[in-house]
Every structure is written in C-alpha cells, then in structure tokens.
Coordinates of C-alpha atoms in Angstrom, one line a residue:
M103 CA -18.8 8.8 -21.1
T104 CA -16.9 8.8 -17.7
P105 CA -15.7 5.3 -16.9
K106 CA -17.3 3.6 -13.8
V107 CA -15.0 3.5 -10.7
S108 CA -15.6 1.3 -7.7
G109 CA -13.7 2.2 -4.5
I110 CA -12.3 -0.5 -2.1
V111 CA -11.8 0.4 1.4
V112 CA -9.9 -2.3 3.6
T113 CA -10.5 -2.2 7.3
Y114 CA -9.2 -3.7 10.4
N115 CA -10.5 -2.3 13.7
P116 CA -10.8 1.2 12.3
E117 CA -11.2 4.3 14.4
R118 CA -14.7 5.4 13.4
N119 CA -14.1 9.2 13.2
A120 CA -11.2 8.6 10.8
L121 CA -13.3 6.1 8.8
A122 CA -16.2 8.5 8.7
K123 CA -13.9 11.3 7.4
L124 CA -12.6 9.0 4.6
L125 CA -16.2 7.9 3.5
R126 CA -17.4 11.5 3.3
A127 CA -14.4 12.5 1.4
I128 CA -14.6 9.8 -1.2
Q129 CA -18.2 8.5 -1.6
S130 CA -19.3 11.3 -4.0
Q131 CA -16.3 10.6 -6.3
L132 CA -17.2 7.1 -7.0
D133 CA -19.9 5.1 -8.6
H134 CA -19.7 2.3 -6.0
L135 CA -18.1 2.0 -2.6
I136 CA -17.1 -1.3 -1.0
V137 CA -15.9 -1.8 2.5
V138 CA -14.0 -5.1 2.9
D139 CA -13.5 -5.8 6.6
N140 CA -10.6 -8.1 8.1
S141 CA -12.5 -9.2 11.0
S142 CA -12.7 -6.0 13.2
S143 CA -13.7 -6.7 16.8
D144 CA -16.6 -4.4 17.0
D145 CA -19.9 -4.3 15.1
L146 CA -18.7 -2.4 11.9
S147 CA -21.7 -3.8 10.0
A148 CA -24.3 -2.3 12.2
W149 CA -22.6 1.2 12.1
L150 CA -22.0 1.3 8.4
H151 CA -25.8 0.1 8.0
S152 CA -26.9 3.1 10.1
N153 CA -24.7 5.8 8.8
W154 CA -23.7 4.8 5.3
N155 CA -26.4 2.6 3.9
Q156 CA -25.2 3.1 0.3
V157 CA -21.8 1.4 1.1
E158 CA -21.4 -2.3 0.4
Y159 CA -20.0 -4.1 3.3
I160 CA -18.0 -7.5 2.9
P161 CA -16.9 -9.2 6.1
L162 CA -14.2 -11.6 5.9
H163 CA -14.8 -13.1 9.5
D164 CA -11.0 -13.5 10.0
N165 CA -7.9 -11.3 9.3
L166 CA -6.9 -12.7 6.0
G167 CA -4.3 -9.9 5.0
I168 CA -4.7 -6.8 3.0
E169 CA -4.1 -8.5 -0.4
K170 CA -7.0 -10.9 0.1
A171 CA -9.3 -8.1 1.1
Q172 CA -8.3 -6.2 -1.9
N173 CA -8.8 -9.1 -4.3
V174 CA -12.2 -9.8 -2.8
G175 CA -13.2 -6.2 -3.4
I176 CA -11.8 -6.3 -6.9
S177 CA -13.8 -9.3 -7.7
R178 CA -16.9 -7.5 -6.5
A179 CA -16.1 -4.4 -8.7
Q180 CA -15.6 -6.7 -11.7
E181 CA -19.1 -8.2 -10.9
R182 CA -20.5 -4.6 -10.8
N183 CA -19.0 -4.1 -14.4
S184 CA -16.6 -1.4 -13.2
E185 CA -13.8 -0.3 -15.3
Y186 CA -11.6 1.1 -12.6
V187 CA -11.0 0.3 -8.9
L188 CA -9.6 2.8 -6.3
L189 CA -7.7 1.1 -3.4
L190 CA -7.9 2.9 -0.1
D191 CA -6.6 2.4 3.4
Q192 CA -9.0 3.2 6.3
D193 CA -7.0 6.2 7.7
S194 CA -6.6 8.1 4.2
I195 CA -8.5 11.4 3.4
P196 CA -8.7 12.3 -0.4
S197 CA -9.0 15.6 -1.7
P198 CA -12.2 16.4 -3.5
N199 CA -11.0 16.1 -7.0
M200 CA -8.5 13.3 -6.3
V201 CA -10.3 10.6 -8.4
S202 CA -11.2 12.8 -11.4
A203 CA -7.4 14.1 -11.6
L204 CA -6.2 10.4 -11.5
L205 CA -8.8 9.4 -14.2
K206 CA -7.8 12.2 -16.5
A207 CA -4.0 11.3 -16.0
I208 CA -4.6 7.6 -17.1
E209 CA -7.1 8.3 -19.9
T210 CA -4.9 11.0 -21.4
A211 CA -1.7 8.7 -21.3
R212 CA -3.8 5.8 -22.6
T213 CA -5.1 7.8 -25.5
A214 CA -1.6 8.8 -26.5
G215 CA -0.8 5.1 -26.7
A216 CA 1.0 4.4 -23.2
K217 CA 0.4 1.2 -21.3
I218 CA -0.7 2.6 -17.8
A219 CA -0.8 0.2 -14.8
C220 CA -2.2 2.7 -12.4
A221 CA -2.1 6.3 -11.1
G222 CA -1.7 7.7 -7.6
P223 CA -1.9 11.0 -5.7
R224 CA 0.9 12.8 -4.0
Y225 CA 0.4 12.6 -0.2
D226 CA 1.3 14.1 3.1
D227 CA 1.5 12.4 6.5
P228 CA 0.6 15.5 8.8
R229 CA 2.7 14.0 11.6
Q230 CA 5.9 14.1 9.5
Q231 CA 6.0 17.6 8.3
N232 CA 7.8 16.7 5.1
P233 CA 6.0 15.9 1.9
V234 CA 6.6 12.2 0.8
P235 CA 8.1 12.1 -2.6
F236 CA 7.5 9.7 -5.5
I237 CA 10.1 7.0 -5.8
Q238 CA 11.9 5.5 -8.8
I239 CA 15.1 3.6 -8.9
K240 CA 17.2 4.4 -11.9
N241 CA 20.9 3.6 -12.7
F242 CA 21.4 2.2 -9.2
R243 CA 20.2 5.3 -7.4
I244 CA 16.9 6.3 -5.7
Q245 CA 15.3 9.2 -7.5
R246 CA 13.0 11.1 -5.1
Q247 CA 10.6 13.0 -7.4
R248 CA 8.8 15.9 -5.9
C249 CA 5.9 17.8 -7.6
S250 CA 6.4 21.2 -9.1
T251 CA 4.4 23.4 -11.5
D252 CA 6.1 22.0 -14.6
T253 CA 5.8 18.3 -13.6
P254 CA 2.2 17.4 -13.6
V255 CA 2.8 13.7 -14.0
V256 CA 5.8 11.7 -13.0
N257 CA 6.7 8.1 -13.9
V258 CA 7.4 6.0 -10.8
D259 CA 8.3 2.3 -10.0
Y260 CA 5.3 1.7 -7.7
L261 CA 2.5 3.7 -5.8
I262 CA 1.3 3.1 -2.3
A263 CA -1.9 1.1 -2.4
S264 CA -4.0 3.9 -0.8
G265 CA -5.3 6.3 -3.4
C266 CA -4.1 4.0 -6.3
L267 CA -6.5 4.0 -9.2
I268 CA -6.2 0.9 -11.4
P269 CA -7.9 -0.1 -14.7
L270 CA -9.5 -3.6 -14.2
D271 CA -8.3 -4.7 -17.6
V272 CA -4.7 -4.2 -16.3
I273 CA -5.3 -6.4 -13.3
E274 CA -6.6 -9.0 -15.8
A275 CA -3.3 -8.6 -17.7
V276 CA -1.0 -8.3 -14.8
G277 CA -2.6 -10.6 -12.3
A278 CA -4.2 -10.0 -8.8
M279 CA -2.5 -8.9 -5.6
Q280 CA 0.0 -11.4 -4.3
E281 CA -2.0 -12.9 -1.3
E282 CA 0.9 -14.8 0.3
L283 CA 2.6 -11.5 1.3
F284 CA -0.3 -10.9 3.8
I285 CA 0.7 -7.2 4.4
D286 CA 3.6 -4.8 3.3
Y287 CA 5.4 -4.8 -0.1
V288 CA 2.0 -5.7 -1.7
D289 CA 1.8 -2.4 -3.6
I290 CA 5.6 -2.5 -4.5
E291 CA 5.4 -6.2 -5.8
W292 CA 2.4 -5.4 -7.9
G293 CA 3.8 -2.2 -9.3
L294 CA 7.1 -3.8 -10.2
R295 CA 5.3 -6.8 -11.8
A296 CA 3.2 -4.5 -13.8
Q297 CA 6.5 -2.6 -14.9
Q298 CA 8.2 -5.8 -15.8
Q299 CA 5.3 -6.5 -18.3
G300 CA 5.6 -3.1 -19.8
F301 CA 3.1 -1.0 -18.0
K302 CA 4.0 2.4 -16.5
S303 CA 2.8 3.7 -13.0
L304 CA 1.9 7.6 -12.8
G305 CA 2.3 9.9 -9.9
V306 CA -0.1 12.6 -10.3
C307 CA 0.7 16.0 -8.8
A308 CA -2.8 17.4 -9.3
A309 CA -4.2 14.7 -7.1
F310 CA -3.8 14.9 -3.3
M311 CA -4.4 12.8 -0.3
Q312 CA -3.6 12.9 3.5
H313 CA -2.3 9.5 4.6
Q314 CA -0.7 8.4 7.8
L315 CA 2.2 6.0 7.3
G316 CA 3.0 3.7 10.2
D317 CA 2.7 4.5 13.9
K318 CA 4.1 7.5 15.7
P319 CA 7.2 8.6 13.6
I320 CA 10.7 9.2 15.2
Y321 CA 12.4 12.5 14.5
F322 CA 15.9 11.8 13.5
R323 CA 18.5 14.2 11.9
G324 CA 15.9 16.7 10.6
R325 CA 13.4 14.1 9.3
Y326 CA 10.4 12.2 10.7
I327 CA 11.0 8.4 10.1
P328 CA 7.9 6.2 10.0
V329 CA 8.0 3.2 12.6
H330 CA 5.8 0.3 12.7
S331 CA 5.3 -2.4 15.3
P332 CA 7.6 -5.4 15.5
L333 CA 5.2 -7.7 13.9
R334 CA 4.7 -5.2 11.0
H335 CA 8.5 -5.0 10.6
Y336 CA 8.6 -8.8 10.4
Y337 CA 6.4 -8.7 7.3
H338 CA 8.3 -5.8 5.9
F339 CA 11.7 -7.6 6.1
R340 CA 10.3 -11.0 5.2
N341 CA 8.5 -9.7 2.2
A342 CA 11.2 -7.6 1.0
V343 CA 13.7 -10.7 1.0
W344 CA 10.9 -12.8 -0.7
L345 CA 10.8 -10.1 -3.5
Y346 CA 14.5 -10.0 -3.9
R347 CA 14.5 -13.8 -4.6
Q348 CA 12.0 -13.4 -7.7
S349 CA 13.8 -14.0 -11.0
W350 CA 11.9 -11.3 -12.8
L351 CA 12.9 -8.4 -10.5
R352 CA 15.5 -6.0 -11.8
N353 CA 19.0 -6.3 -10.3
D354 CA 19.3 -2.6 -9.6
W355 CA 16.1 -2.7 -7.6
K356 CA 17.3 -5.7 -5.7
I357 CA 20.7 -4.0 -4.8
V358 CA 19.4 -0.5 -4.0
D359 CA 16.4 -1.6 -2.0
G360 CA 18.4 -4.4 -0.3
F361 CA 20.9 -1.6 0.9
R362 CA 17.9 0.5 2.2
L363 CA 16.7 -2.6 4.1
L364 CA 20.1 -3.1 5.9
R365 CA 19.9 0.6 6.9
K366 CA 16.4 0.1 8.3
F367 CA 17.5 -2.9 10.3
A368 CA 20.3 -0.8 12.0
F369 CA 18.0 2.1 12.6
Y370 CA 15.0 0.1 13.9
S371 CA 17.4 -2.1 16.1
L372 CA 18.9 1.1 17.7
M373 CA 16.2 3.7 17.8
T374 CA 12.9 1.8 18.5
T375 CA 11.6 0.3 21.7
P376 CA 11.7 -2.6 22.6
R377 CA 14.9 -3.0 20.6
L378 CA 15.4 -6.6 21.1
E379 CA 11.9 -7.5 19.9
H380 CA 12.2 -5.3 16.9
A381 CA 15.6 -6.8 16.0
K382 CA 14.2 -10.4 16.6
M383 CA 11.2 -10.0 14.5
M384 CA 13.2 -8.4 11.5
S385 CA 15.7 -11.2 11.7
L386 CA 13.0 -13.8 11.7
G387 CA 11.5 -12.0 8.7
V388 CA 14.6 -12.3 6.8
L389 CA 14.9 -15.9 7.6
H390 CA 11.3 -16.6 6.6
G391 CA 11.8 -14.7 3.4
L392 CA 14.9 -16.8 2.5
K393 CA 13.0 -20.0 3.2
G394 CA 9.8 -18.9 1.3
Q395 CA 7.8 -19.3 4.6
M396 CA 4.9 -16.8 3.7
G397 CA 1.2 -16.1 4.7
K398 CA 0.0 -14.9 8.1
F399 CA 2.4 -15.0 10.9
H400 CA 1.5 -17.4 13.8
A401 CA 3.6 -16.8 16.9
K402 CA 3.4 -20.3 18.3
R403 CA 4.4 -21.9 15.0
D404 CA 6.4 -19.5 13.4
N405 CA 8.7 -18.5 16.2
R406 CA 10.0 -22.1 16.2
A407 CA 11.2 -21.8 12.6

C-alpha cells in the first residue's frame, strides 16, 4: 500500500502564474495539498477557492516565518494521518514523477535497515545555467556531488526545504523546524540535527525539480552566484552564526561553512548594490547571531542593537 503524502506549500505574496504552475505540477502526486500563507497582501484565499478548491488553505494573518508555516502545515498533515510530508516553496516546479522517486528511495533504504531523515530531488535554477550539486562536508572539505548514471542516490548533509520529502515519524523523533530562525538555514539546521541523531539525508538523482534560488544572480568568473536582499542576507548571516554556536554541531562543519560565510561577506559587500546596506545588514546579522537575538527582524527595534 502506497504511503499517504501531504504537500505543504508556504506562500508570501506569490506570483499567481508561478504558483499555478506549481499546483498543477504537484497536486496529482499527493493525497492532500496544503497552502500555508504568511500574510500575503492580496486575496489569495479567493483565488485558491475559485481555481483550486481541493487545496486546503491556512492563513497565518501575519508573516511568522517559513519555519512556523512549515510546522503549521506539518501539524495539519499529522491530523490528516499522513505518513509523509513534502515541503515546497511557491516558485518550485516538480517533475511529474518527483514524489514517487523520492518515496521509492526512502522506502528502499528503510527496508534495508537505514535510518532516513528525508530525500530530495536534484534541481536546476534556469537563470544560473549550471546544475546545483548536492553538498556534503567531509574531512574538512566540501564535496559537491553531481548526479551520474551510476549514482542514483547520494548521501548529503542536508537538502533544501523545497522538494524535501520527510517521514512524519522522523519529525516526531528529531523535532520540528526551528521557528526562531524565521527564514534561512532552516533546512540546514534540521538536516544536521537529524544527522547528529543518526539519520541520513538522501539526494535522489531520479527526482528532478526547477527552483529559483534568490533574486537575480550575478555572473562572476564563469558562474552565476545567487544574490538576496540585504534583509535576507541579515537572516543568512545571523542564523549561520547562531548555528555555529550550537554544541552539537560538528566542528568540521563550523569551520568549513564559517570560511564560506567569510567569502560570502566579502563578495556581497563588494559585488552587490547597495554595498553599504548589504555590509551593514550582514554585520548586524553576525552580531545578533553572537548575542542569540533571534526571531523576526524589526527595523526600529533591532537596528539599535
């Protein structure tokens, strides 16, 4: 018997055409689809009701962060007696067989006795023109694992949230998403926390998804580098520093990712505009991460920190 899967799409002022493409691509692959909305400014409820009446809509009435929205959706999936949840961002487009490929990878590994936290697809950002590899840090080095015909499944440290299929019994064992992060490093923190408890995350080469990472990327030395807003960079740096301070995190991960963070600080300070605003918000993020000042950023309050 095929396990029951609920999909959770987190939205915040979504572009309607992009959201419609996602819903068309994924609805038939799921038993139940939930849209959890972080207080979009337009009437998303009426649009969903008119066009997607089988989709369950849960409004949060305020922007409470992606982790809170995911946890609300996960709780609803548990009430629905689902066995798996599939997390999705509003701008992702899964391939027709994505869920079945992810499910097969997890069920096969579990049948063989492995403790599996989650499985996720390989994905491309059509704006970057370079496939995004799966990531693992090993022996103080980043291993970028790309799919080939002889590697149908690869072990990874974490998976991006969108497209990630998670057994609900694993969430009960590992714990829910860390809500104080608000956005960014949520998937990394949960994946590493699961890994610390003996669970493996799987990158599944047979599963595919299109996904846009960040705003318009910058072309630099033959690569397209994802760029975010200054506020998003604040969360990225704050949450990274907060994660490094956790006693359970592997030392090799702290060192390697910390070095990457320094490189990002230099790059975004020099190559993005407005440069000073990016540098200011990244610096503030580092300070707040060191102080443990978490949750949603409030400009009038948090700029005085």
